[in-house]
Short mmCIF file of N, CA and C in Angstrom, two decimals:
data_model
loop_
_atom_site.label_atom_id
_atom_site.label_comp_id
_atom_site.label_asym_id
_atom_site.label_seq_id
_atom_site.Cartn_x
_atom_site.Cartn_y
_atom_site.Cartn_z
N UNK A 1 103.70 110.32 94.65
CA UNK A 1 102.62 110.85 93.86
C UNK A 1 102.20 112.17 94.49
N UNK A 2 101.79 112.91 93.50
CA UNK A 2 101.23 114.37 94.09
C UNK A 2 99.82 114.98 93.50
N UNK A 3 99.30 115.85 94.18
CA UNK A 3 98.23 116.00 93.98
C UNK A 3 97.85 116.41 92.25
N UNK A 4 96.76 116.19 92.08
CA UNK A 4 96.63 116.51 90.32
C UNK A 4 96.10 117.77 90.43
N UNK A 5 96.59 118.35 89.39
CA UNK A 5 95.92 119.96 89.11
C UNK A 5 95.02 119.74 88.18
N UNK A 6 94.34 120.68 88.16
CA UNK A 6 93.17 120.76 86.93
C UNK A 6 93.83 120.32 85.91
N UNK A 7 95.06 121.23 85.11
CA UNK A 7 95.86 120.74 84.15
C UNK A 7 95.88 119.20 83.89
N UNK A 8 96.52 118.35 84.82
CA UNK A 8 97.01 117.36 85.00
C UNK A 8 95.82 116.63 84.49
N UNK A 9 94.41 117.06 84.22
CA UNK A 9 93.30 116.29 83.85
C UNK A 9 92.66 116.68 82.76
N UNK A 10 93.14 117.74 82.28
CA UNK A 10 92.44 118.26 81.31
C UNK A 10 93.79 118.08 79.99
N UNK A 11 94.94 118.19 80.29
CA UNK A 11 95.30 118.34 79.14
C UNK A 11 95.92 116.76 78.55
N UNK A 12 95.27 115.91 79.43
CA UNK A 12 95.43 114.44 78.50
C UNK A 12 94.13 114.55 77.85
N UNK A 13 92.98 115.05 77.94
CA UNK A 13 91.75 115.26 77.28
C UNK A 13 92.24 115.82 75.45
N UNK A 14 93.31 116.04 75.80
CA UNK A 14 93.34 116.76 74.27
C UNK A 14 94.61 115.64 73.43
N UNK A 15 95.26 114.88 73.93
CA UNK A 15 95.91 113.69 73.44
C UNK A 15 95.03 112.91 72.37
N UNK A 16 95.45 112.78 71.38
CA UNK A 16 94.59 111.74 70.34
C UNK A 16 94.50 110.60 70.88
N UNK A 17 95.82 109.90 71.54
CA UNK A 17 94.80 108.32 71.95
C UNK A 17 94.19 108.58 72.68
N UNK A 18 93.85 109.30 73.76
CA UNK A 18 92.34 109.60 74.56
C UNK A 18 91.66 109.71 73.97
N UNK A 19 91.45 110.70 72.86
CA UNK A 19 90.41 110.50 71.69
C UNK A 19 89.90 109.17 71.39
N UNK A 20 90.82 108.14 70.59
CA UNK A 20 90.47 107.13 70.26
C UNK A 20 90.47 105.73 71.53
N UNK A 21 90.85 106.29 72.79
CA UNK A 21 90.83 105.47 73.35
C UNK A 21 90.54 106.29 74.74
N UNK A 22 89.36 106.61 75.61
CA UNK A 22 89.20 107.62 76.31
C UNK A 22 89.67 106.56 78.13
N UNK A 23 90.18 105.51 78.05
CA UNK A 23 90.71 105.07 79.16
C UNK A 23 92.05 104.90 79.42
N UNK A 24 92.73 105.25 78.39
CA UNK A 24 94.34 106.14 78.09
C UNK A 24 94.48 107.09 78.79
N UNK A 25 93.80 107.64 79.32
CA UNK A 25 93.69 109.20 79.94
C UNK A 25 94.25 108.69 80.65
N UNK A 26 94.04 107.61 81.57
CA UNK A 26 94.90 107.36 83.22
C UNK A 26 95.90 107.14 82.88
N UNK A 27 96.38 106.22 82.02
CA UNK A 27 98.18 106.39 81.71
C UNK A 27 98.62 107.97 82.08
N UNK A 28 98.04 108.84 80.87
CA UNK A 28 98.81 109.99 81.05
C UNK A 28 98.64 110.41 82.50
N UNK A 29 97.47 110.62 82.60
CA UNK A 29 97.34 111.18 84.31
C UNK A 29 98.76 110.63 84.96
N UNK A 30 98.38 109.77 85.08
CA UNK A 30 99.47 109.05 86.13
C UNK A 30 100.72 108.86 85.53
N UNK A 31 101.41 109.27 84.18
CA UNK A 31 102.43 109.71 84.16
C UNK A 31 103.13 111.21 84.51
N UNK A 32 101.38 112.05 84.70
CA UNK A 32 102.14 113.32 85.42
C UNK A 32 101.91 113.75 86.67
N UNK A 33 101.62 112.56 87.45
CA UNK A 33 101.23 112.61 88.59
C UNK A 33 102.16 111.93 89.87
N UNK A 34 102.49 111.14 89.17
CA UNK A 34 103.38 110.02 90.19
C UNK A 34 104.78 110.99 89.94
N UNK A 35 105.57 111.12 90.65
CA UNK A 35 106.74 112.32 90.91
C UNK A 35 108.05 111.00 91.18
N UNK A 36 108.19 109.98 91.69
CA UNK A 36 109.25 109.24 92.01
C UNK A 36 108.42 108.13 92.01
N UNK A 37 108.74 106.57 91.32
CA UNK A 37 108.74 105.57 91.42
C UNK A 37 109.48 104.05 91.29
N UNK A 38 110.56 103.90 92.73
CA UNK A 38 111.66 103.33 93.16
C UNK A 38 112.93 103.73 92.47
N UNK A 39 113.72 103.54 92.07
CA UNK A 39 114.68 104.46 91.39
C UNK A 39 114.39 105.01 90.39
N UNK A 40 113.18 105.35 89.56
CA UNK A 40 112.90 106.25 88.59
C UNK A 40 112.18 107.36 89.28
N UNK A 41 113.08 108.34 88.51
CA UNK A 41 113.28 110.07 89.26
C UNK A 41 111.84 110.30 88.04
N UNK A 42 111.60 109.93 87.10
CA UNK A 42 110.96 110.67 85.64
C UNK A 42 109.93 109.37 85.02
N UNK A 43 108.48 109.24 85.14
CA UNK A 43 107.82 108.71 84.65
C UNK A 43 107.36 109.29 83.68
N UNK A 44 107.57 108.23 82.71
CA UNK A 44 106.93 108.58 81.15
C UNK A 44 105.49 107.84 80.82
N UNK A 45 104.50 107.94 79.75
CA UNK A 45 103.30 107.30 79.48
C UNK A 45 103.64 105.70 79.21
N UNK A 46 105.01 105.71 78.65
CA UNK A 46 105.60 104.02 78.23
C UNK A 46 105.88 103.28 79.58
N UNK A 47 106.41 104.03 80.52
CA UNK A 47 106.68 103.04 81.71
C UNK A 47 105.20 102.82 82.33
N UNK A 48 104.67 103.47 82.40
CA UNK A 48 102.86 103.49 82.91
C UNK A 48 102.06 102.36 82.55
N UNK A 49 102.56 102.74 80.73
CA UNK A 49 101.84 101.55 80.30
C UNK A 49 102.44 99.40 80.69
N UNK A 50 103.53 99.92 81.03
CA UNK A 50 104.16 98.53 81.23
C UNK A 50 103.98 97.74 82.24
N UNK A 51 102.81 98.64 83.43
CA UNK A 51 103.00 97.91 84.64
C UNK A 51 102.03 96.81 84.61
N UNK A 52 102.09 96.16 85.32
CA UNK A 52 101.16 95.09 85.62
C UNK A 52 99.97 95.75 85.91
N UNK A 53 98.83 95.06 85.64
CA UNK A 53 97.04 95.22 85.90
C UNK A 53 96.68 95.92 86.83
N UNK A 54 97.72 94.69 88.15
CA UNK A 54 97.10 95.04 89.79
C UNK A 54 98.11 96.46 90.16
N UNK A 55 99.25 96.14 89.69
CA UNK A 55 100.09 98.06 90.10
C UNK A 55 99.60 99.10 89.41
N UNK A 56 98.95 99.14 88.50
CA UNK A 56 97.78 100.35 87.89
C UNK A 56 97.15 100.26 88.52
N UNK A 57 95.90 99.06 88.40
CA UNK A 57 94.71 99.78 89.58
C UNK A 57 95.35 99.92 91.21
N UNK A 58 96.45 99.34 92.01
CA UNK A 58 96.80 100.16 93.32
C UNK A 58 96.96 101.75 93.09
N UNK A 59 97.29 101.92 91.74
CA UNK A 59 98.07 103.23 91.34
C UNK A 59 96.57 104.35 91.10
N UNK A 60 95.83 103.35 90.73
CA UNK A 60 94.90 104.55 90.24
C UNK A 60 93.79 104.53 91.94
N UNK A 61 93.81 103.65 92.34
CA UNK A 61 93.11 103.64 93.96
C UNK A 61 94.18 105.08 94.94
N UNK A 62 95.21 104.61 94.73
CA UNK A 62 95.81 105.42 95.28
C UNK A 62 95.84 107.33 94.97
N UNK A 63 95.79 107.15 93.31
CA UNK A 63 95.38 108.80 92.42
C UNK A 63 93.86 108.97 93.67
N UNK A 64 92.91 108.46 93.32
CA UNK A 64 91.69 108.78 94.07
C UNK A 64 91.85 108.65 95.42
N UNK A 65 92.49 108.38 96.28
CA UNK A 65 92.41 108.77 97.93
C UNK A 65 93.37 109.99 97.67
N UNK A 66 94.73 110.24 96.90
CA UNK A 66 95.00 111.39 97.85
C UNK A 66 94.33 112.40 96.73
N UNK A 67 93.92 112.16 95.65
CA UNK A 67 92.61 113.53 95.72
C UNK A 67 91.49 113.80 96.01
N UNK A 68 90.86 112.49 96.58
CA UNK A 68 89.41 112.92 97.58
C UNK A 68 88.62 112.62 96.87
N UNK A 69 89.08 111.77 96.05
CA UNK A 69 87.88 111.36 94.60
C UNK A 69 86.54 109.97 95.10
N UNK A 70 87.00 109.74 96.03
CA UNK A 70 86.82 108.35 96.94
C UNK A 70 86.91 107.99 98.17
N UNK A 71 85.79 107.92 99.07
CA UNK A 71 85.73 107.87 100.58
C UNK A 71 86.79 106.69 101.13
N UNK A 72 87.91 107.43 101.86
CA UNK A 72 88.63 105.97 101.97
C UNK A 72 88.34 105.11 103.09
N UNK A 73 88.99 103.83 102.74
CA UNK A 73 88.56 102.60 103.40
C UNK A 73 89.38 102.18 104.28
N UNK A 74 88.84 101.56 105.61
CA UNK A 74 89.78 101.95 106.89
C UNK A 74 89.75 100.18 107.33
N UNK A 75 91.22 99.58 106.98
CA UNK A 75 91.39 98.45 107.53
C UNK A 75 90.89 98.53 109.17
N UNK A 76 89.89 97.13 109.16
CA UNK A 76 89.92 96.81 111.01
C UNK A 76 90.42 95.53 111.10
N UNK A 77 90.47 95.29 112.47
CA UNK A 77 91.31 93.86 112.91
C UNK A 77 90.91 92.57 112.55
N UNK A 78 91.66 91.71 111.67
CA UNK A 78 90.55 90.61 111.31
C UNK A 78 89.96 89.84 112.57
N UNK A 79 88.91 89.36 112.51
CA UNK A 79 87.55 89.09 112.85
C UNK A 79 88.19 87.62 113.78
N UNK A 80 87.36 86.61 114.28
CA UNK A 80 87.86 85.12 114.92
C UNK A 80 87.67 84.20 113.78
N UNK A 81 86.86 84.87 113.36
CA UNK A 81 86.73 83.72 111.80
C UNK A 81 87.68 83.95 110.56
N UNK A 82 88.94 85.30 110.88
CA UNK A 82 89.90 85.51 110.34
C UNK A 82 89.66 86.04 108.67
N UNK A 83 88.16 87.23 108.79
CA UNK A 83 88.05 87.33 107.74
C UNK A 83 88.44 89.31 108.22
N UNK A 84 88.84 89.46 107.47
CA UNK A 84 89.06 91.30 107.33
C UNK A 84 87.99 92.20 107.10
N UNK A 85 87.84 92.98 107.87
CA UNK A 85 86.82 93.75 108.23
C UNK A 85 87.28 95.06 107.28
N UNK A 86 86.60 95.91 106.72
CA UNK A 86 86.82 96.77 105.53
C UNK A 86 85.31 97.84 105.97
N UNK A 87 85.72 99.11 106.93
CA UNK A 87 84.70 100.14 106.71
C UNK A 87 84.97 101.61 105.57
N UNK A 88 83.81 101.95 104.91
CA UNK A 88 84.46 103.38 104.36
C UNK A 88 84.27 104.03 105.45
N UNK A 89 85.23 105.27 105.64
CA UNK A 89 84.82 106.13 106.17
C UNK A 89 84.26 107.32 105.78
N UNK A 90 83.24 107.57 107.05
CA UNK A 90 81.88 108.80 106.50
C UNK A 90 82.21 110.25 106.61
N UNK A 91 82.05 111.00 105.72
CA UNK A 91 82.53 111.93 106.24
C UNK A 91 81.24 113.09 106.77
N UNK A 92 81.53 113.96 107.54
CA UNK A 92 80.63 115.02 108.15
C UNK A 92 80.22 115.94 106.98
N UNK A 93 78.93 115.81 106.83
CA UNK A 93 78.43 116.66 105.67
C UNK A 93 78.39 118.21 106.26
#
């Protein structure tokens, strides 16, 4: 995946199913965003749409950390009571 350009966000804004469906936008996004995914060299809006629930939202968690859309979250060592510790990290204003 690579970083999104302005483009990359604005011109699914002008797609009719965004129109009629304004949470379509992330399909497209993320069909012109993701650059290689396992042997597919070329993501289209149809393969996007086919993935499972949880590989979209990793996909769209992932769109928002590497564009900064979202303070990311820094695995720590699980705990004695074996529960996983989860901080955001802060950033320096």
């Amino acid at each position: 995946m690579r970083l999104a350009t302005a483009m990359d966000e604005i011109v699914p804004l002008r797609d009719p199913r965004v129109k009629t469906n304004p949470a379509y936008a992330t399909v497209l996004i993320l069909s012109r965003v993701i650059t290689k995914l396992g042997a597919l060299d070329e993501i289209s809006p149809v393969i996007v749409e086919s993935f499972f629930a949880c590989d979209l939202n990793y996909l769209q968690k992932l769109y928002r950390q590497i564009n900064e859309l979202e303070e990311p979250v820094i695995d720590l060592p699980v705990d004695r009571n074996h529960h996983a510790n989860h901080v955001t990290q802060m950033t320096a204003s």
